[in-house]
Amino acid sequence: MTRPPAIAIEGLVKAYAGQESPAVNGMSLVVPQGILFGLLGANGAGKSTTLALLCGLTGADSGTMEILGRRMSPAALAVKKLLGFVPQDIALYEHLTGRENLLFFARLYGVKRKQLQERVDFCLHLAGLVPRADQLVATYSGGMKRRLNLAVGLLHEPEILFLDEPTVGIDAQSRQLIHTQLQHLVGQGLTIIYTTHYMEEAEQLCTLVAIIDQGKILAMDTPQGLMAHHGCRNLEECFFLLTGKELRD
Amino acid sequence: MNRICTVAAKELLLLRRDLGGMLVLFLMPAVLVLIITLVQQNVMELTGEQRSRLLFIDEEQGDLGRAFQAALAEDSFLEILSWPPQRRKEALSAVQDGAYTACLILPAGTGKALRTNLEESLEGQSLAAEDEADPLPHLTVYFDPAMLPAFRSGVLGKVKMAFGQVEMAEKIDFLAAHLTRKLTALGIPASYLSAQELGLAGLNRQLLAVREQGEAISEVQPGVVQQNVPAWALFGIFFTVLPLGGALLRERQSGVWTRFMSMPFSPVALLCGKVVAYLLVCFLQFLLIYAIGNQFFPLLGLPAFSIEAAPVQVLFIVCAASLAACGYGLLLGVVCNSYEQVSMFGSISIVISAAMGGIMVPVYAMPAALQRLSVFSPLNWGLTAFHDVLIRDDSLWSPESGIFRLLLFFLCSIGLAWKMSRPRW
């Protein structure tokens, strides 16, 4: 029996009131399970809206979305159990400790009492925050907050993890730790959907990448496949070749 | 249910670590209820709604002074303290300083002068009063200079009435003695000539009365304490909108709400958890204000605040007011886009609603236009509900009762908050 794809979307459209063109404009995409998939695009290309649709934060105007073979919508609570979402913002309580934040979100995810402590300890270890676990998040550095933000998304052992630019504005050490942990998690069978501006990072980490612009997928392949197909030396060259160099403010 | 408890526990933990929020929620209403009640108590004393303390110096040391003091003591609004004549200077100084409302001095020889005047009146002679150089025997009254004119004239009226009673009694006694002398001279036996036989004894009785309508029916009288304790407890309860609205706004701005929306449960559980936490906070606030009113006020010489008349109804009112405040707080947290908006709009709207609703000044003391507007204030609904059960003995469950308005306000505001927040979340 074949495994359903992690994500299958067909003709997805989402428009916001007052905007000339849809943020997501007829997007179709299939992402297999167990890979690290990079969604690359300039500001306003439609990356965050695509993630918002896939995570059930908002509803689509038209088109279909399936997560692990199940229909996704904002009301699909059973499907939401299968996914973890790490927003671009540091979505944590500054006046709770790292451990208290993890306990709070784990309880909300419905992690069973017996596993609660184990999962919290695992996530603290994964984020490299065990020594600072009982200090307020307000006292953490930017990198520590980013790592904790990522750890929250893994508390309930999701099958798909959505990351919206998880390495923005952090030091090289924290970025390196996040990269290592993500590769480790993919090795264990987790599917990761990842948006980033950093082409070098995507080239190094992602199994498959899709370059999107104006709500449409312009190209999708492995990083090496894209470079070979377009005769580019790196992914950044491919990106500029496909999207142009005009500013996207 | 687990998620509601989890959210409530988190809210309480965050609140416990927010010293500024705790001060706004607990210290502010406690200080306000103390200060405002003491100030209003003092105003009531100034306007004569509380017992006035009068010093009385009887330089005559005779029956007239004793009778006058007894007549004054019959007035329940006056407290008479008798000081010896040697302390006259000290007494005037105490009144000047505001320690007592007034000092009454009955000069020596007043009784004798009164009897002389009576004799001269009965014999048809002109009284000494007609001679400006030798005025009528008189009682001298020194008032605290800070007394309001209306209150001063009220106290003076009571003193004049007591003095008039004494004068009338003296006149009757004197007239009886005078008639006895005259009739004895005509040969009527003295045993028939008592005041009773002459029919004069009953003349000193009060024969006409003034009756005031609109007395309170309940045993609990509306005083400053019964007005202020529920009023400022409600004010404190409604101030929970600031930390509650602020907390929701911070969650929206930090991305926590976005994270919540991706999680496998309805956001209704989050709203309920917040309401549960702040409901508990509101009950703690009310308990604090109640403890101040019930235990601390008597130590300051104020009456104790009591809810013995309707303890269960009072809990329902606190619950309804707390829900209304929570609904409003959630609505602010959804509508506002910055913490400054929440704090400015929240605090100003509550202060206006409190002023309009009779929290700061009782509704009956407001201009007619504002009295009509007061029915739109949720704080007025709560205060009216308190007055209904504690003072008027009215039912809490009548359709026009404040408690239903508060619950309706809660349902409308939380419904609106939910509807308005969905697209943002």
XYZ file of C-alpha atoms in Angstrom:
674
model
C 0.000 0.000 0.000
C 1.489 3.365 -1.056
C 1.883 6.108 1.499
C -0.142 9.239 0.785
C 1.880 12.360 0.102
C 2.565 14.637 3.054
C 0.917 17.473 1.145
C -1.186 17.524 -1.987
C -2.675 20.806 -3.142
C -4.543 21.481 -6.348
C -5.552 24.853 -7.817
C -5.268 26.656 -4.488
C -6.401 30.308 -4.499
C -6.424 32.796 -1.651
C -7.028 36.523 -2.108
C -7.068 39.246 0.542
C -9.485 42.165 0.399
C -7.948 45.313 -1.093
C -5.114 43.539 -2.926
C -4.852 43.556 -6.700
C -3.823 39.944 -7.236
C -4.347 36.832 -5.089
C -1.616 35.986 -2.564
C -1.859 32.356 -3.668
C -2.895 32.069 -7.301
C -3.850 28.595 -8.481
C -1.018 26.738 -6.779
C -0.658 22.983 -7.244
C 1.932 20.942 -5.394
C 2.709 17.431 -4.136
C 5.261 16.891 -1.367
C 6.213 13.323 -0.426
C 6.643 12.242 3.192
C 9.938 12.178 5.056
C 11.744 15.029 3.313
C 12.776 18.577 4.063
C 10.908 20.717 1.563
C 11.951 24.322 1.002
C 9.499 26.976 -0.119
C 11.565 29.864 -1.491
C 10.286 33.258 -2.477
C 10.760 36.996 -2.107
C 8.716 39.102 0.324
C 5.059 38.947 -0.664
C 5.580 35.939 -2.957
C 2.911 33.957 -1.081
C 5.064 31.702 1.150
C 3.466 32.652 4.488
C -0.055 32.550 3.042
C 0.629 29.069 1.667
C 1.766 27.947 5.130
C -1.266 29.637 6.736
C -3.557 27.708 4.395
C -1.774 24.412 4.976
C -1.883 24.857 8.772
C -5.559 25.777 8.814
C -5.003 29.348 10.007
C -7.235 30.599 7.220
C -9.514 29.111 4.607
C -8.876 28.939 0.843
C -11.091 30.730 -1.658
C -10.908 27.743 -3.984
C -8.871 24.611 -4.647
C -8.204 21.572 -2.491
C -5.630 20.772 0.194
C -4.799 17.364 1.598
C -2.453 16.623 4.475
C -1.426 12.949 4.658
C -4.418 12.119 2.496
C -6.945 14.022 4.628
C -8.816 17.147 3.590
C -7.472 20.254 5.346
C -9.522 23.306 6.433
C -9.490 25.650 9.474
C -12.116 23.414 11.125
C -10.251 20.127 10.529
C -9.086 19.609 14.126
C -8.180 15.927 13.574
C -5.799 16.905 10.759
C -4.292 19.678 12.867
C -3.210 17.017 15.386
C -0.817 15.678 12.737
C 1.032 18.915 12.190
C 3.258 21.273 14.115
C 3.571 24.921 13.216
C 6.408 27.277 14.122
C 5.481 30.863 13.264
C 7.975 33.454 12.139
C 7.323 35.517 15.315
C 8.625 34.382 18.694
C 5.261 33.015 19.795
C 6.112 32.486 23.460
C 5.233 33.970 26.851
C 8.145 36.146 27.947
C 7.122 35.986 31.612
C 7.004 32.215 31.787
C 10.138 30.098 31.987
C 11.192 27.912 29.080
C 9.875 24.842 30.899
C 6.565 26.538 31.788
C 6.075 27.547 28.139
C 6.653 23.983 26.978
C 4.361 22.526 29.660
C 1.624 24.978 28.759
C 1.719 24.288 25.028
C 2.107 20.531 25.570
C -1.069 20.463 27.678
C -2.883 22.459 24.999
C -1.716 19.967 22.363
C -3.242 17.267 24.540
C 0.013 15.447 25.386
C -0.871 12.740 27.918
C 0.135 13.334 31.521
C 2.492 10.338 31.588
C 4.436 11.597 28.562
C 4.316 15.250 29.475
C 7.557 15.528 31.424
C 9.375 13.256 29.004
C 8.336 15.323 25.973
C 9.192 18.605 27.681
C 12.644 17.289 28.663
C 13.201 15.965 25.132
C 12.310 19.339 23.591
C 14.475 21.238 26.071
C 17.370 18.964 25.198
C 16.705 19.321 21.469
C 16.741 23.111 21.794
C 19.886 23.039 23.942
C 18.060 24.830 26.727
C 18.331 22.394 29.642
C 20.608 24.678 31.738
C 18.276 27.678 31.262
C 14.981 25.766 31.399
C 13.798 27.385 34.615
C 14.613 30.963 33.710
C 12.137 33.422 32.252
C 12.069 33.569 28.454
C 12.450 37.355 28.754
C 16.052 36.716 29.845
C 16.866 34.527 26.802
C 18.926 35.647 23.815
C 17.322 35.847 20.352
C 18.825 32.487 19.376
C 17.535 30.760 22.522
C 14.043 32.112 21.890
C 14.153 30.870 18.292
C 15.207 27.406 19.464
C 12.449 27.294 22.079
C 9.960 28.531 19.474
C 10.944 25.583 17.294
C 10.790 23.127 20.191
C 7.160 24.054 20.951
C 6.152 22.826 17.493
C 7.591 19.374 18.225
C 5.964 18.759 21.636
C 3.168 16.515 20.369
C 5.349 14.509 17.956
C 3.754 15.811 14.737
C 4.092 14.011 11.417
C 4.610 17.241 9.489
C 6.382 20.316 10.808
C 5.803 23.711 9.180
C 8.553 26.271 9.779
C 8.127 29.887 8.737
C 11.631 31.354 8.444
C 12.927 29.769 11.650
C 16.472 31.112 11.445
C 15.804 34.831 10.931
C 18.056 37.113 12.974
C 19.983 34.531 15.004
C 23.656 33.855 15.523
C 25.621 31.242 13.547
C 25.803 28.804 16.471
C 22.039 28.745 16.993
C 21.474 28.428 13.238
C 23.907 25.523 13.116
C 22.129 23.777 16.011
C 18.750 24.225 14.328
C 20.103 22.829 11.042
C 21.542 19.790 12.799
C 18.344 19.079 14.676
C 16.188 19.478 11.571
C 18.323 17.023 9.618
C 18.166 14.632 12.559
C 14.366 14.874 12.687
C 14.035 14.277 8.929
C 16.260 11.248 9.368
C 13.714 9.927 11.837
C 10.898 10.235 9.265
C 9.477 13.679 10.003
C 8.355 15.780 7.029
C 9.422 19.415 7.272
C 8.012 22.245 5.180
C 10.304 25.176 5.418
C 10.210 28.764 4.155
C 13.369 30.835 4.018
C 15.113 33.737 2.370
C 18.499 32.118 2.809
C 19.320 30.329 -0.479
C 22.538 28.849 0.816
C 20.650 27.345 3.755
C 18.020 25.842 1.447
C 20.702 24.476 -0.874
C 22.420 22.803 2.061
C 19.362 21.446 3.889
C 16.453 20.807 1.543
C 15.674 17.592 -0.296
C 13.274 19.416 -2.601
C 12.704 23.135 -3.175
C 9.969 25.121 -4.861
C 10.533 28.719 -5.987
C 7.359 30.749 -5.870
C 6.478 34.228 -7.009
C 3.179 36.112 -7.175
C 1.385 33.155 -5.630
C 2.523 30.648 -8.247
C 5.161 27.929 -8.295
C 7.792 28.822 -10.866
C 9.967 25.732 -10.463
C 10.241 22.685 -8.226
C 13.087 20.163 -8.025
C 16.047 19.156 -5.897
C 18.521 22.049 -5.451
C 21.033 20.226 -7.624
C 18.405 19.480 -10.267
C 17.343 23.138 -10.424
C 20.938 24.347 -10.771
C 21.682 21.799 -13.502
C 18.460 22.529 -15.366
C 19.069 26.305 -15.423
C 22.871 26.125 -15.723
C 23.452 27.996 -12.471
C 26.348 27.741 -10.028
C 24.159 28.013 -6.961
C 20.536 28.230 -5.899
C 20.650 31.993 -5.516
C 21.502 32.384 -9.217
C 18.548 30.160 -10.095
C 16.307 32.204 -7.815
C 17.266 35.503 -9.465
C 17.000 33.957 -12.897
C 13.442 32.842 -12.202
C 12.125 35.765 -10.160
C 14.152 38.722 -11.434
C 16.022 41.329 -9.417
C 13.328 43.969 -8.961
C 12.632 45.020 -5.399
C 9.550 43.441 -3.801
C 8.581 45.965 -1.093
C -12.066 21.152 30.337
C -8.342 20.381 30.801
C -7.451 23.052 28.291
C -9.675 25.616 30.030
C -7.922 24.863 33.345
C -4.507 25.019 31.655
C -5.236 28.429 30.161
C -6.710 29.698 33.453
C -3.649 28.516 35.417
C -1.321 30.189 32.903
C -3.261 33.470 33.111
C -3.077 33.459 36.913
C 0.645 32.677 36.839
C 1.302 35.542 34.415
C -0.834 37.870 36.513
C 1.021 36.891 39.682
C 4.264 37.946 37.999
C 2.813 41.266 36.855
C 3.205 43.571 39.848
C 1.750 46.599 38.046
C -1.341 44.644 37.042
C -1.798 43.345 40.588
C -1.588 46.883 41.969
C -4.241 48.083 39.530
C -6.485 45.148 40.344
C -6.221 45.009 44.124
C -4.554 48.058 45.634
C -6.350 50.705 43.583
C -9.950 49.736 44.514
C -8.904 49.131 48.137
C -7.392 52.605 48.431
C -10.281 54.203 46.564
C -12.964 52.632 48.745
C -11.140 53.794 51.875
C -10.495 57.356 50.752
C -13.836 58.001 49.074
C -15.835 56.534 51.959
C -13.975 58.618 54.530
C -14.359 61.750 52.394
C -18.078 61.170 51.878
C -18.542 60.409 55.561
C -16.989 63.780 56.338
C -19.228 65.483 53.775
C -22.259 63.868 55.393
C -21.153 65.213 58.743
C -20.754 68.661 57.212
C -24.217 68.520 55.714
C -25.848 67.259 58.876
C -26.603 63.742 57.768
C -24.498 62.440 60.647
C -24.689 63.231 64.382
C -23.185 66.584 65.256
C -21.087 66.977 68.373
C -21.960 70.128 70.344
C -20.185 71.445 73.423
C -22.419 72.896 76.122
C -21.104 75.224 78.830
C -23.655 75.919 81.511
C -22.464 79.026 83.384
C -25.796 79.319 85.118
C -25.641 75.890 86.803
C -29.406 75.845 87.458
C -32.647 74.106 86.413
C -32.840 76.020 83.138
C -29.476 74.662 81.979
C -30.332 71.103 82.964
C -33.725 71.275 81.239
C -32.132 72.743 78.107
C -29.479 70.029 77.962
C -32.167 67.345 78.394
C -34.210 68.875 75.545
C -31.164 68.904 73.252
C -30.315 65.302 74.128
C -33.721 64.184 72.823
C -32.581 65.047 69.286
C -30.898 61.953 67.838
C -28.824 64.054 65.414
C -27.095 65.914 68.240
C -24.474 64.640 70.627
C -24.141 66.997 73.629
C -20.909 67.129 75.576
C -21.099 69.185 78.774
C -17.928 71.059 79.683
C -17.415 73.119 82.865
C -17.346 76.940 82.586
C -13.643 76.981 83.411
C -12.938 75.334 80.007
C -14.740 78.023 78.017
C -11.607 79.263 76.281
C -10.500 75.722 75.438
C -13.974 74.894 74.110
C -14.037 77.918 71.790
C -10.608 77.006 70.503
C -11.699 73.396 69.844
C -14.711 74.599 67.852
C -12.557 77.070 65.951
C -10.245 74.177 65.021
C -13.166 72.091 63.738
C -13.082 69.427 66.465
C -16.727 70.137 67.346
C -19.616 71.505 65.356
C -20.536 74.294 67.794
C -20.273 75.495 71.370
C -23.384 76.637 73.267
C -22.856 78.918 76.252
C -25.686 79.598 78.680
C -24.627 82.720 80.674
C -25.062 82.948 84.442
C -28.312 84.606 85.476
C -30.266 83.592 82.372
C -32.953 81.812 84.451
C -33.367 84.752 86.778
C -33.572 87.185 83.876
C -36.208 84.980 82.216
C -38.355 84.954 85.365
C -38.003 88.721 85.745
C -39.124 89.183 82.174
C -42.092 86.852 82.752
C -43.197 88.828 85.785
C -42.907 92.080 83.872
C -44.859 90.567 80.942
C -47.696 89.417 83.144
C -47.860 92.772 84.833
C -47.987 94.510 81.481
C -44.619 96.214 81.728
C -42.346 96.674 78.708
C -39.640 94.071 78.429
C -35.944 94.735 78.757
C -35.525 93.637 75.135
C -37.120 96.803 73.962
C -34.171 98.588 75.461
C -31.303 98.010 73.044
C -28.696 98.594 75.742
C -30.070 95.690 77.795
C -31.021 92.823 75.403
C -33.019 89.645 76.192
C -31.254 86.912 78.200
C -29.729 84.723 75.563
C -27.839 81.561 74.699
C -24.640 82.185 72.731
C -23.746 79.792 69.881
C -20.239 79.604 68.367
C -20.006 77.582 65.132
C -17.066 75.890 63.461
C -16.217 78.499 60.786
C -15.981 75.755 58.128
C -19.612 74.689 58.558
C -21.779 75.013 55.480
C -24.476 77.723 55.907
C -27.312 75.231 55.336
C -25.983 72.901 58.003
C -25.341 75.819 60.387
C -28.946 76.951 60.048
C -30.153 73.361 60.590
C -28.248 73.021 63.870
C -29.315 76.520 64.934
C -32.950 75.559 64.289
C -32.636 72.503 66.541
C -31.011 74.604 69.306
C -33.706 77.268 69.015
C -36.414 74.616 69.197
C -34.908 73.077 72.362
C -34.484 76.541 73.914
C -38.076 77.404 72.968
C -39.326 74.215 74.654
C -37.517 75.152 77.864
C -38.849 78.698 77.696
C -42.401 77.361 77.173
C -42.090 75.039 80.190
C -40.836 77.917 82.315
C -43.736 80.093 81.139
C -46.314 77.415 82.003
C -44.800 76.851 85.454
C -44.623 80.566 86.022
C -48.204 81.075 84.822
C -49.438 78.265 87.101
C -47.701 79.843 90.098
C -49.027 83.259 89.134
C -52.624 81.969 88.830
C -52.297 80.102 92.118
C -51.249 83.267 93.864
C -54.103 85.263 92.331
C -56.807 82.606 92.996
C -55.585 81.965 96.540
C -55.990 85.651 97.117
C -59.635 85.198 96.004
C -60.106 82.448 98.663
C -59.893 79.289 96.545
C -58.132 76.498 98.485
C -54.543 75.806 97.351
C -55.278 72.058 96.939
C -57.461 72.870 93.884
C -54.873 75.062 92.294
C -52.181 72.722 91.011
C -51.099 73.138 87.360
C -53.091 69.997 86.616
C -56.254 71.381 88.121
C -55.764 74.602 86.281
C -55.486 72.649 83.021
C -52.033 73.988 82.202
C -49.988 70.779 82.541
C -50.790 69.494 79.061
C -49.849 72.700 77.277
C -46.205 71.707 77.110
C -47.091 68.669 75.007
C -46.439 68.704 71.296
C -49.799 69.167 69.594
C -48.775 69.532 65.934
C -46.285 67.358 64.028
C -44.437 67.179 60.731
C -44.165 63.731 59.170
C -41.548 62.891 56.543
C -42.549 60.395 53.839
C -40.295 57.981 51.894
C -38.556 56.259 54.751
C -36.464 53.203 53.928
C -38.456 50.019 54.323
C -35.502 47.705 54.942
C -33.569 47.707 58.182
C -30.381 48.389 56.206
C -30.124 52.123 55.656
C -28.275 53.414 52.560
C -25.255 55.147 53.950
C -21.832 55.981 52.585
C -20.603 52.469 53.341
C -23.498 50.690 51.599
C -22.985 53.016 48.633
C -19.206 52.908 48.393
C -18.237 49.302 49.103
C -20.230 47.777 46.229
C -19.527 50.802 44.031
C -15.740 50.603 44.297
C -15.750 46.818 44.222
C -17.525 47.103 40.848
C -15.021 49.731 39.734
C -12.162 47.356 40.581
C -13.891 44.440 38.870
C -14.307 46.425 35.661
C -10.656 47.463 35.753
C -9.753 43.824 35.035
C -10.444 44.728 31.407
C -6.983 46.328 31.268
C -4.841 43.266 32.112
C -7.255 40.945 30.308
C -7.447 43.015 27.127
C -3.696 43.653 27.296
C -2.918 39.948 27.671
C -5.064 39.038 24.660
C -3.532 41.814 22.592
C 0.011 40.672 23.479
C -0.876 37.135 22.405
C -2.189 38.444 19.094
C 0.876 40.587 18.501
C 3.459 38.002 19.550
C 2.139 35.294 17.237
C 0.907 33.094 20.092
C -2.650 33.337 18.754
C -1.421 32.316 15.319
C 0.126 29.285 16.951
C -3.128 28.578 18.799
C -5.052 28.653 15.529
C -2.875 25.875 14.160
C -3.551 23.702 17.229
C -6.153 20.939 17.390
C -8.827 22.584 19.534
C -11.374 25.359 19.368
C -10.233 28.832 20.429
C -13.431 28.997 22.505
C -11.523 26.964 25.128
C -8.899 29.728 25.241
C -11.510 32.432 25.759
C -13.241 30.357 28.444
C -9.929 29.758 30.236
C -9.271 33.489 30.351
C -12.783 34.177 31.624
C -12.403 31.548 34.367
C -9.090 33.048 35.540
C -10.373 36.597 35.654
C -13.639 35.508 37.262
C -11.524 34.200 40.125
C -9.570 37.458 40.228
C -12.817 39.443 40.401
C -14.109 37.332 43.292
C -10.824 37.881 45.146
C -11.149 41.601 44.520
C -14.669 41.624 45.907
C -13.576 39.604 48.944
C -10.827 42.131 49.628
C -13.166 45.124 49.363
C -15.804 43.296 51.409
C -13.228 42.527 54.127
C -12.242 46.187 54.231
C -15.876 47.250 54.504
C -16.821 44.597 57.013
C -13.751 44.418 59.251
C -11.658 47.552 58.768
C -14.319 50.265 58.458
C -15.608 49.763 62.044
C -12.052 50.394 63.282
C -12.242 53.819 61.607
C -15.559 54.613 63.238
C -17.545 53.810 60.079
C -20.493 51.399 60.000
C -19.639 47.849 58.875
C -20.652 46.788 55.367
C -22.997 43.851 55.556
C -24.337 41.418 52.964
C -26.229 39.340 55.530
C -29.534 40.417 53.972
C -28.785 38.572 50.722
C -25.387 36.817 50.572
C -26.255 34.448 47.708
C -27.760 37.210 45.584
C -24.637 39.296 46.161
C -22.483 36.444 44.832
C -24.678 36.265 41.725
C -24.243 39.995 41.191
C -20.457 39.747 41.569
C -20.446 36.865 39.110
C -22.561 38.745 36.546
C -20.484 41.927 36.876
C -17.253 39.920 36.532
C -18.513 38.207 33.391
C -19.506 41.567 31.916
C -16.032 42.931 32.674
C -14.369 39.857 31.128
C -16.472 40.155 27.978
C -15.552 43.813 27.646
C -11.858 43.036 28.242
C -11.822 40.379 25.529
C -13.584 42.758 23.141
C -10.960 45.432 23.809
C -8.189 42.890 23.295
C -9.602 42.096 19.865
C -10.555 45.595 18.717
C -7.443 47.500 19.840
C -4.189 47.391 17.939
C -1.778 48.544 20.636
C -1.451 48.298 24.398
C -1.756 52.094 24.574
C -5.181 51.832 22.947
C -6.271 49.150 25.398
C -5.114 51.081 28.442
C -6.339 54.492 27.304
C -9.671 53.424 25.862
C -10.258 50.864 28.603
C -9.531 53.106 31.558
C -11.299 56.178 30.121
C -14.418 54.222 29.217
C -14.564 52.672 32.694
C -14.065 55.993 34.465
C -16.796 57.601 32.323
C -19.081 54.641 32.915
C -18.364 54.847 36.660
C -19.038 58.573 36.800
C -22.198 58.174 34.743
C -23.323 55.114 36.655
C -23.334 56.581 40.139
C -20.088 55.067 41.398
C -18.436 58.388 42.221
C -21.531 60.480 42.912
C -24.924 58.859 43.583
C -27.219 59.007 40.553
C -29.879 61.024 42.417
C -27.334 63.829 42.907
C -26.664 64.153 39.167
C -28.343 66.506 36.670
C -31.485 65.074 35.068
C -29.797 64.525 31.683
C -26.996 62.486 33.244
C -29.492 60.505 35.306
C -31.155 59.410 32.078
C -27.755 58.413 30.642
C -26.849 56.391 33.727
C -29.038 53.505 32.576
C -26.504 52.828 29.824
C -23.642 52.218 32.266
C -22.846 48.570 33.118
C -21.446 49.774 36.450
C -24.828 51.347 37.173
C -26.536 48.013 36.455
C -24.286 46.329 38.989
C -24.730 49.042 41.604
C -28.491 49.083 41.115
C -28.545 45.295 41.582
C -26.598 45.668 44.855
C -28.994 48.365 46.076
C -31.983 46.263 45.019
C -31.001 43.308 47.191
C -29.284 45.085 50.083
C -31.375 48.217 50.549
C -34.682 47.950 48.729
C -35.402 44.262 49.382
C -36.288 43.938 45.686
C -36.012 40.729 43.705
C -32.820 40.109 41.810
C -34.655 38.113 39.199
C -37.107 40.673 37.824
C -36.738 41.097 34.040
C -35.511 44.696 34.390
C -32.956 43.734 37.016
C -29.347 44.865 36.543
C -28.084 41.291 36.693
C -29.787 40.370 33.415
C -28.407 43.463 31.718
C -24.908 42.507 32.883
C -25.288 38.966 31.568
C -26.664 40.245 28.267
C -23.726 42.652 28.022
C -21.338 39.725 28.592
C -22.964 37.601 25.900
C -23.018 40.461 23.391
C -19.426 41.539 24.024
C -17.934 38.033 23.963
C -19.977 37.197 20.867
C -18.756 40.347 19.166
C -15.174 39.637 20.258
C -15.379 36.157 18.778
C -16.920 37.383 15.521
C -14.463 40.243 15.077
C -11.435 38.215 15.997
C -11.938 35.282 13.645
C -10.571 36.880 10.460
C -7.542 38.256 12.317
C -6.751 34.949 13.935
